[in-house]
Short mmCIF file of C-alpha atoms in Angstrom, two decimals:
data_model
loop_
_atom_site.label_atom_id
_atom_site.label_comp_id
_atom_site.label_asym_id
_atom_site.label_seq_id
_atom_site.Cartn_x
_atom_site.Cartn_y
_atom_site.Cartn_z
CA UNK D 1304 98.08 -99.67 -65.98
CA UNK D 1305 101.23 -98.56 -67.95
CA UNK D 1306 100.84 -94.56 -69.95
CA UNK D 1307 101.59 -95.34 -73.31
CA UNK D 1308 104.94 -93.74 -74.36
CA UNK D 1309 102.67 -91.51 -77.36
CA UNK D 1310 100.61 -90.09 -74.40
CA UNK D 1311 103.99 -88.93 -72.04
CA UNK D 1312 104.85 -87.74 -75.53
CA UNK D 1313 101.73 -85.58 -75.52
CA UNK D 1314 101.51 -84.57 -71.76
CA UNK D 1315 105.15 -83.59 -70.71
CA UNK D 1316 105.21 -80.56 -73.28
CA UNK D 1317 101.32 -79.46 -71.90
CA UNK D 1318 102.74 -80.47 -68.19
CA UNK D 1319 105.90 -77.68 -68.56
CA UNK D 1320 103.81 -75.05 -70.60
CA UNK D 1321 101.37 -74.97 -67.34
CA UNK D 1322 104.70 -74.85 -64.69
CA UNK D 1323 106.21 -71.81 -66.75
CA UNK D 1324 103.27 -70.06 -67.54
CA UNK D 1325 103.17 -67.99 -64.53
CA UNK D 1326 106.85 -67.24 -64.76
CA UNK D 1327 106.58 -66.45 -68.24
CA UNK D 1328 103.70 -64.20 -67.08
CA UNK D 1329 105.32 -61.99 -64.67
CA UNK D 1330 108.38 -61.47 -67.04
CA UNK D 1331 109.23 -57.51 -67.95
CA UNK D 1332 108.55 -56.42 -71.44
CA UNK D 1333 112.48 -55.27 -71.25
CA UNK D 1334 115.16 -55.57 -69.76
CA UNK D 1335 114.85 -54.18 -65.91
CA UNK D 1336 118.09 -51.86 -65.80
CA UNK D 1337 118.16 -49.18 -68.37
CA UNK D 1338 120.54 -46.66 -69.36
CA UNK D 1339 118.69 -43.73 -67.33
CA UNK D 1340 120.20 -41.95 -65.14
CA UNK D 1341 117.07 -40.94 -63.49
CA UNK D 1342 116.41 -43.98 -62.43
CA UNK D 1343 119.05 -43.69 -59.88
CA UNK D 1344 118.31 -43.54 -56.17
CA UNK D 1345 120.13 -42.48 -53.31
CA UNK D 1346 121.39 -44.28 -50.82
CA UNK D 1347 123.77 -47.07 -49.41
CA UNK D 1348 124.08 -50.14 -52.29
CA UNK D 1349 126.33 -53.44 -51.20
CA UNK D 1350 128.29 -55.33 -54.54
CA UNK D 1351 126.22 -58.84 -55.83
CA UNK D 1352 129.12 -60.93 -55.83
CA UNK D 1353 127.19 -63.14 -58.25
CA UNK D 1354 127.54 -60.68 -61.12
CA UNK D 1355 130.21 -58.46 -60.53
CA UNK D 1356 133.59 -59.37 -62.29
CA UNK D 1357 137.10 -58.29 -63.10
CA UNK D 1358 138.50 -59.12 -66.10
CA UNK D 1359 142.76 -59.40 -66.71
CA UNK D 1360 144.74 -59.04 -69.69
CA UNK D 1361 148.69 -58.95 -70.29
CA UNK D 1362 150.86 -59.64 -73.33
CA UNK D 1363 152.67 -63.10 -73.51
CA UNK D 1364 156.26 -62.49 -75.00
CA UNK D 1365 154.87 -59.92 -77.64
CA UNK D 1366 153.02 -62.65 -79.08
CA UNK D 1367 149.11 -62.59 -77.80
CA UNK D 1368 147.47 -61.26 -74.64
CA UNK D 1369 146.73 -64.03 -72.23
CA UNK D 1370 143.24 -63.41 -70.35
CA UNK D 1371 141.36 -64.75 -67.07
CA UNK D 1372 138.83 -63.49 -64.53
CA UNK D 1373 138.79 -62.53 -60.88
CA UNK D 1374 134.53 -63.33 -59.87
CA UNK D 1375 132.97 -62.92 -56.51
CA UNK D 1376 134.11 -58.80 -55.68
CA UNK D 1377 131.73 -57.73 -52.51
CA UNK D 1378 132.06 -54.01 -51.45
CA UNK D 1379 129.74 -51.28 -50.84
CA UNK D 1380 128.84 -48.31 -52.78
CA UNK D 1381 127.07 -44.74 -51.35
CA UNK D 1382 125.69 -42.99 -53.93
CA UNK D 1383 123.39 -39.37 -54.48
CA UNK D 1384 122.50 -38.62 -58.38
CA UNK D 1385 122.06 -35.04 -57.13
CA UNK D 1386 126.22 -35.06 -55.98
CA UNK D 1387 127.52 -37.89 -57.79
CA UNK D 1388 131.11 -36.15 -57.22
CA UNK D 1389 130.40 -37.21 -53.22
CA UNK D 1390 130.25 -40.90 -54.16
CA UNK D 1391 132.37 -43.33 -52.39
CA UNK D 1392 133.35 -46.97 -53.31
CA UNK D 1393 134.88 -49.50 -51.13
CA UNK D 1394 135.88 -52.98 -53.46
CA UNK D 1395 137.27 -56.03 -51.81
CA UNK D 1396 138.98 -58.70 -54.75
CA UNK D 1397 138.81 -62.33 -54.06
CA UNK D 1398 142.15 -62.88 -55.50
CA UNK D 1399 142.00 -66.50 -54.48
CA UNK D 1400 139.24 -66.66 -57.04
CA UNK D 1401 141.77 -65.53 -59.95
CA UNK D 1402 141.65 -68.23 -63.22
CA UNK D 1403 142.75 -68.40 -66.90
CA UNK D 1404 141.79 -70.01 -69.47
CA UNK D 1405 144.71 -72.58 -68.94
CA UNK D 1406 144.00 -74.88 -66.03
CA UNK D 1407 147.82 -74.96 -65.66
CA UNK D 1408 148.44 -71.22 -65.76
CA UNK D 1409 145.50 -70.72 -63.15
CA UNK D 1410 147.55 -73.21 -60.88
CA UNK D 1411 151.07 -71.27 -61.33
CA UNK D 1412 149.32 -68.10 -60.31
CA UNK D 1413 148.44 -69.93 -57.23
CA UNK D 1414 151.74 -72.07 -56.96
CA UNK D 1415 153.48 -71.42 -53.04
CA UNK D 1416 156.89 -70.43 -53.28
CA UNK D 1417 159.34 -73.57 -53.15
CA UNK D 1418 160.74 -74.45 -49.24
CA UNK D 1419 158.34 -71.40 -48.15
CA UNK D 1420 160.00 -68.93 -49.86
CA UNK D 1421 157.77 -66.13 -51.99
CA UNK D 1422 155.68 -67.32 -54.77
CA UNK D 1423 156.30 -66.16 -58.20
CA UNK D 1424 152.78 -64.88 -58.34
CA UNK D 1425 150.36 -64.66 -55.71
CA UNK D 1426 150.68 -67.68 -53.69
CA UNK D 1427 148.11 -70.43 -52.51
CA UNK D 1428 146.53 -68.31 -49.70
CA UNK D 1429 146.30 -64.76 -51.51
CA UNK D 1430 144.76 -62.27 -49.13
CA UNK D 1431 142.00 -60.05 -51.06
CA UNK D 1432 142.82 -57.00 -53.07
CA UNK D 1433 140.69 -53.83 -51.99
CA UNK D 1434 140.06 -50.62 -53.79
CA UNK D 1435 138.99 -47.61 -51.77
CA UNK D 1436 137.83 -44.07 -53.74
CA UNK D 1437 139.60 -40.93 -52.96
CA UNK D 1438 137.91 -38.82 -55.40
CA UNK D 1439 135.27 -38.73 -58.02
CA UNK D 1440 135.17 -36.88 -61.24
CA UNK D 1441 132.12 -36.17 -63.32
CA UNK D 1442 132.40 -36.49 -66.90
CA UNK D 1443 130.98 -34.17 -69.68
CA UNK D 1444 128.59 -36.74 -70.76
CA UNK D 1445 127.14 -37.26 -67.00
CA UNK D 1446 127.44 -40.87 -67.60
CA UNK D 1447 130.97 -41.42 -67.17
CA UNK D 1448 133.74 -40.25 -64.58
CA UNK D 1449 137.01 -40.72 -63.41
CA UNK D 1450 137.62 -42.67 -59.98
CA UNK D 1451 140.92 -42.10 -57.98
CA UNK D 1452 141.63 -44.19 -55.27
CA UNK D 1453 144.54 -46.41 -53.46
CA UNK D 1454 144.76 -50.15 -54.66
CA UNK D 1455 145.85 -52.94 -52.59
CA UNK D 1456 147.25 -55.67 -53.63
CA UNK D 1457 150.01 -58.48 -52.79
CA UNK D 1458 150.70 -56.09 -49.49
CA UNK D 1459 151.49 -53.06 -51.85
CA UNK D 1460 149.03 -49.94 -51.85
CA UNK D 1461 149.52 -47.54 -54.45
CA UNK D 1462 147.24 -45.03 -56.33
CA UNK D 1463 145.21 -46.18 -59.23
CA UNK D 1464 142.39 -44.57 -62.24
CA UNK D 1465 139.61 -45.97 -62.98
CA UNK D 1466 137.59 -45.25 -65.92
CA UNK D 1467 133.91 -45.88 -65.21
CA UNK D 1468 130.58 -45.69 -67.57
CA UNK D 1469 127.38 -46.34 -66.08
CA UNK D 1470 125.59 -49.06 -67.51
CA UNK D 1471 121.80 -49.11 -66.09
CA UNK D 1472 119.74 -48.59 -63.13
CA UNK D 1473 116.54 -49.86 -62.42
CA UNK D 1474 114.49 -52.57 -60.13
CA UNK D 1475 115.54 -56.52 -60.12
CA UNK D 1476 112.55 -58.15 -60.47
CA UNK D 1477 114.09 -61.39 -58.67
CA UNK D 1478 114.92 -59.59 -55.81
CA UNK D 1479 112.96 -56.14 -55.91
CA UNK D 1480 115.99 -54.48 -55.20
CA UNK D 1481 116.66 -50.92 -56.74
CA UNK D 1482 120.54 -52.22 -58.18
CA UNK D 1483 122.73 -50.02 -60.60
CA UNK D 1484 125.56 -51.52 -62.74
CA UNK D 1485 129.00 -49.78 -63.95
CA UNK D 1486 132.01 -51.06 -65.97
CA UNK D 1487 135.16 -49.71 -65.96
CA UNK D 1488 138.71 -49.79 -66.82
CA UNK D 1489 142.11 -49.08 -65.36
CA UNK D 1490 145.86 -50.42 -66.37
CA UNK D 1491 148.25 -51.61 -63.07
CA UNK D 1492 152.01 -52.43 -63.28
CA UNK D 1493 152.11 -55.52 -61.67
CA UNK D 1494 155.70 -54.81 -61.34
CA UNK D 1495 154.94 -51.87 -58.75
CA UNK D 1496 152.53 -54.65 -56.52
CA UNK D 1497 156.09 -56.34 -56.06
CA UNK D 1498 155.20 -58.99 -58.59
CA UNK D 1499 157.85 -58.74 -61.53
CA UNK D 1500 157.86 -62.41 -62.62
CA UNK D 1501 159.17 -62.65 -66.33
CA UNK D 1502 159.01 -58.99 -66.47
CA UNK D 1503 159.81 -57.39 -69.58
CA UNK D 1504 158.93 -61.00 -71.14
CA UNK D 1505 155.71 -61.17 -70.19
CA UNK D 1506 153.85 -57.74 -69.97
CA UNK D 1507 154.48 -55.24 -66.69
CA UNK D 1508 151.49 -53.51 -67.51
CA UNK D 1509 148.09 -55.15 -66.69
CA UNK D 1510 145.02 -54.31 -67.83
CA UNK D 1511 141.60 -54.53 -66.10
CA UNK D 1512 138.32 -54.37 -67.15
CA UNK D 1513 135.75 -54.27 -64.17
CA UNK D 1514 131.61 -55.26 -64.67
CA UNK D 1515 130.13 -54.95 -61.42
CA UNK D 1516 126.14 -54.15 -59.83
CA UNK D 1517 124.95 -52.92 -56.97
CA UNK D 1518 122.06 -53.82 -54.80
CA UNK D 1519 120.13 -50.60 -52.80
CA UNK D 1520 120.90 -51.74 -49.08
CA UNK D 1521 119.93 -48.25 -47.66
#
């Protein structure tokens, strides 16, 4: 015998407010990661390519900044709150994974050179970009330092600044994992990286704005 449509009506609402209920249940009253620094633990932490994230920016012909996104960085990080000067950070960039916002501008970045000959940009096979830390400074406000380290990128290493601010620490409840989360900033020539397409047209200078977490491993 058919369920009359008013009864479906009725049940699907009372159906998914039974299904969620336990979810909804075990939900924190906040957010998991806070902005406390002594909720930092020690130890070996590996990058969750699902949420970390580097942001690009460069000015088109003194007009507007044209943006796009490099997703899916892995690394590792080793970190002690009691010598955060001794932390190390190892980044590898998926540069493959580069986009704009312009379907056709994400393709030119990826165009091969014509008759194999170099690409204006990075190419259709772009090996990954890695970032490895030299040297950490604390700053005054024990939530921020200074990260020197060698970038390299388009077979080109050079030295590169990062600006980073911790952003929270604490326990992901999907996982259980003790993760901590960081964004910084630095600004590249992309000229120096032996990629000087349109240069002074387009900008030389680069700027990056990094979001990544990290999940305790060890």
């Amino acid at each position: 015998m058919p369920v009359p449509p008013r009864a479906l009506t009725l049940a699907l609402p009372l159906a998914l407010g039974l299904l969620t209920a336990p979810i909804v249940a075990q939900m924190p009253a906040q957010q998991p990661g806070q902005p406390d620094k002594t909720r930092v633990a020690a130890g070996t932490y590996t990058a969750d390519a699902n949420h970390s994230q580097i942001g690009w920016r460069l000015n088109h012909m003194g007009f507007n900044d044209t943006l796009g996104l490099i997703g899916g960085e892995t690394g590792t990080l080793v970190l002690d709150p009691a010598h955060p000067a001794a932390s190390k950070v190892s980044v590898q960039i998926p540069v493959a994974n580069i986009m704009a916002a312009d379907s056709g501008l994400t393709a030119e970045l990826l165009k091969p050179g014509a008759d194999g000959g170099k690409p204006a940009f990075f190419g259709a096979a772009p090996a990954p970009a890695t970032f490895e830390s030299s040297k950490v400074t604390l700053g005054a406000d024990g939530t921020s330092a200074k990260v020197d380290g060698t970038l390299t990128l388009n077979g080109v290493t050079r030295p590169v600044s990062v600006d980073v601010r911790f952003i929270g620490a604490g326990t992901n409840p999907m996982k259980r994992t003790a993760t901590v989360g960081f964004e910084g900033s630095a600004t590249i020539k992309r000229s120096e990286f032996g990629i000087a397409t349109y240069v002074p047209i387009v900008a030389d200078d680069v700027h990056l704005t990094i979001s990544m977490a990290f999940e305790k491993t060890a």
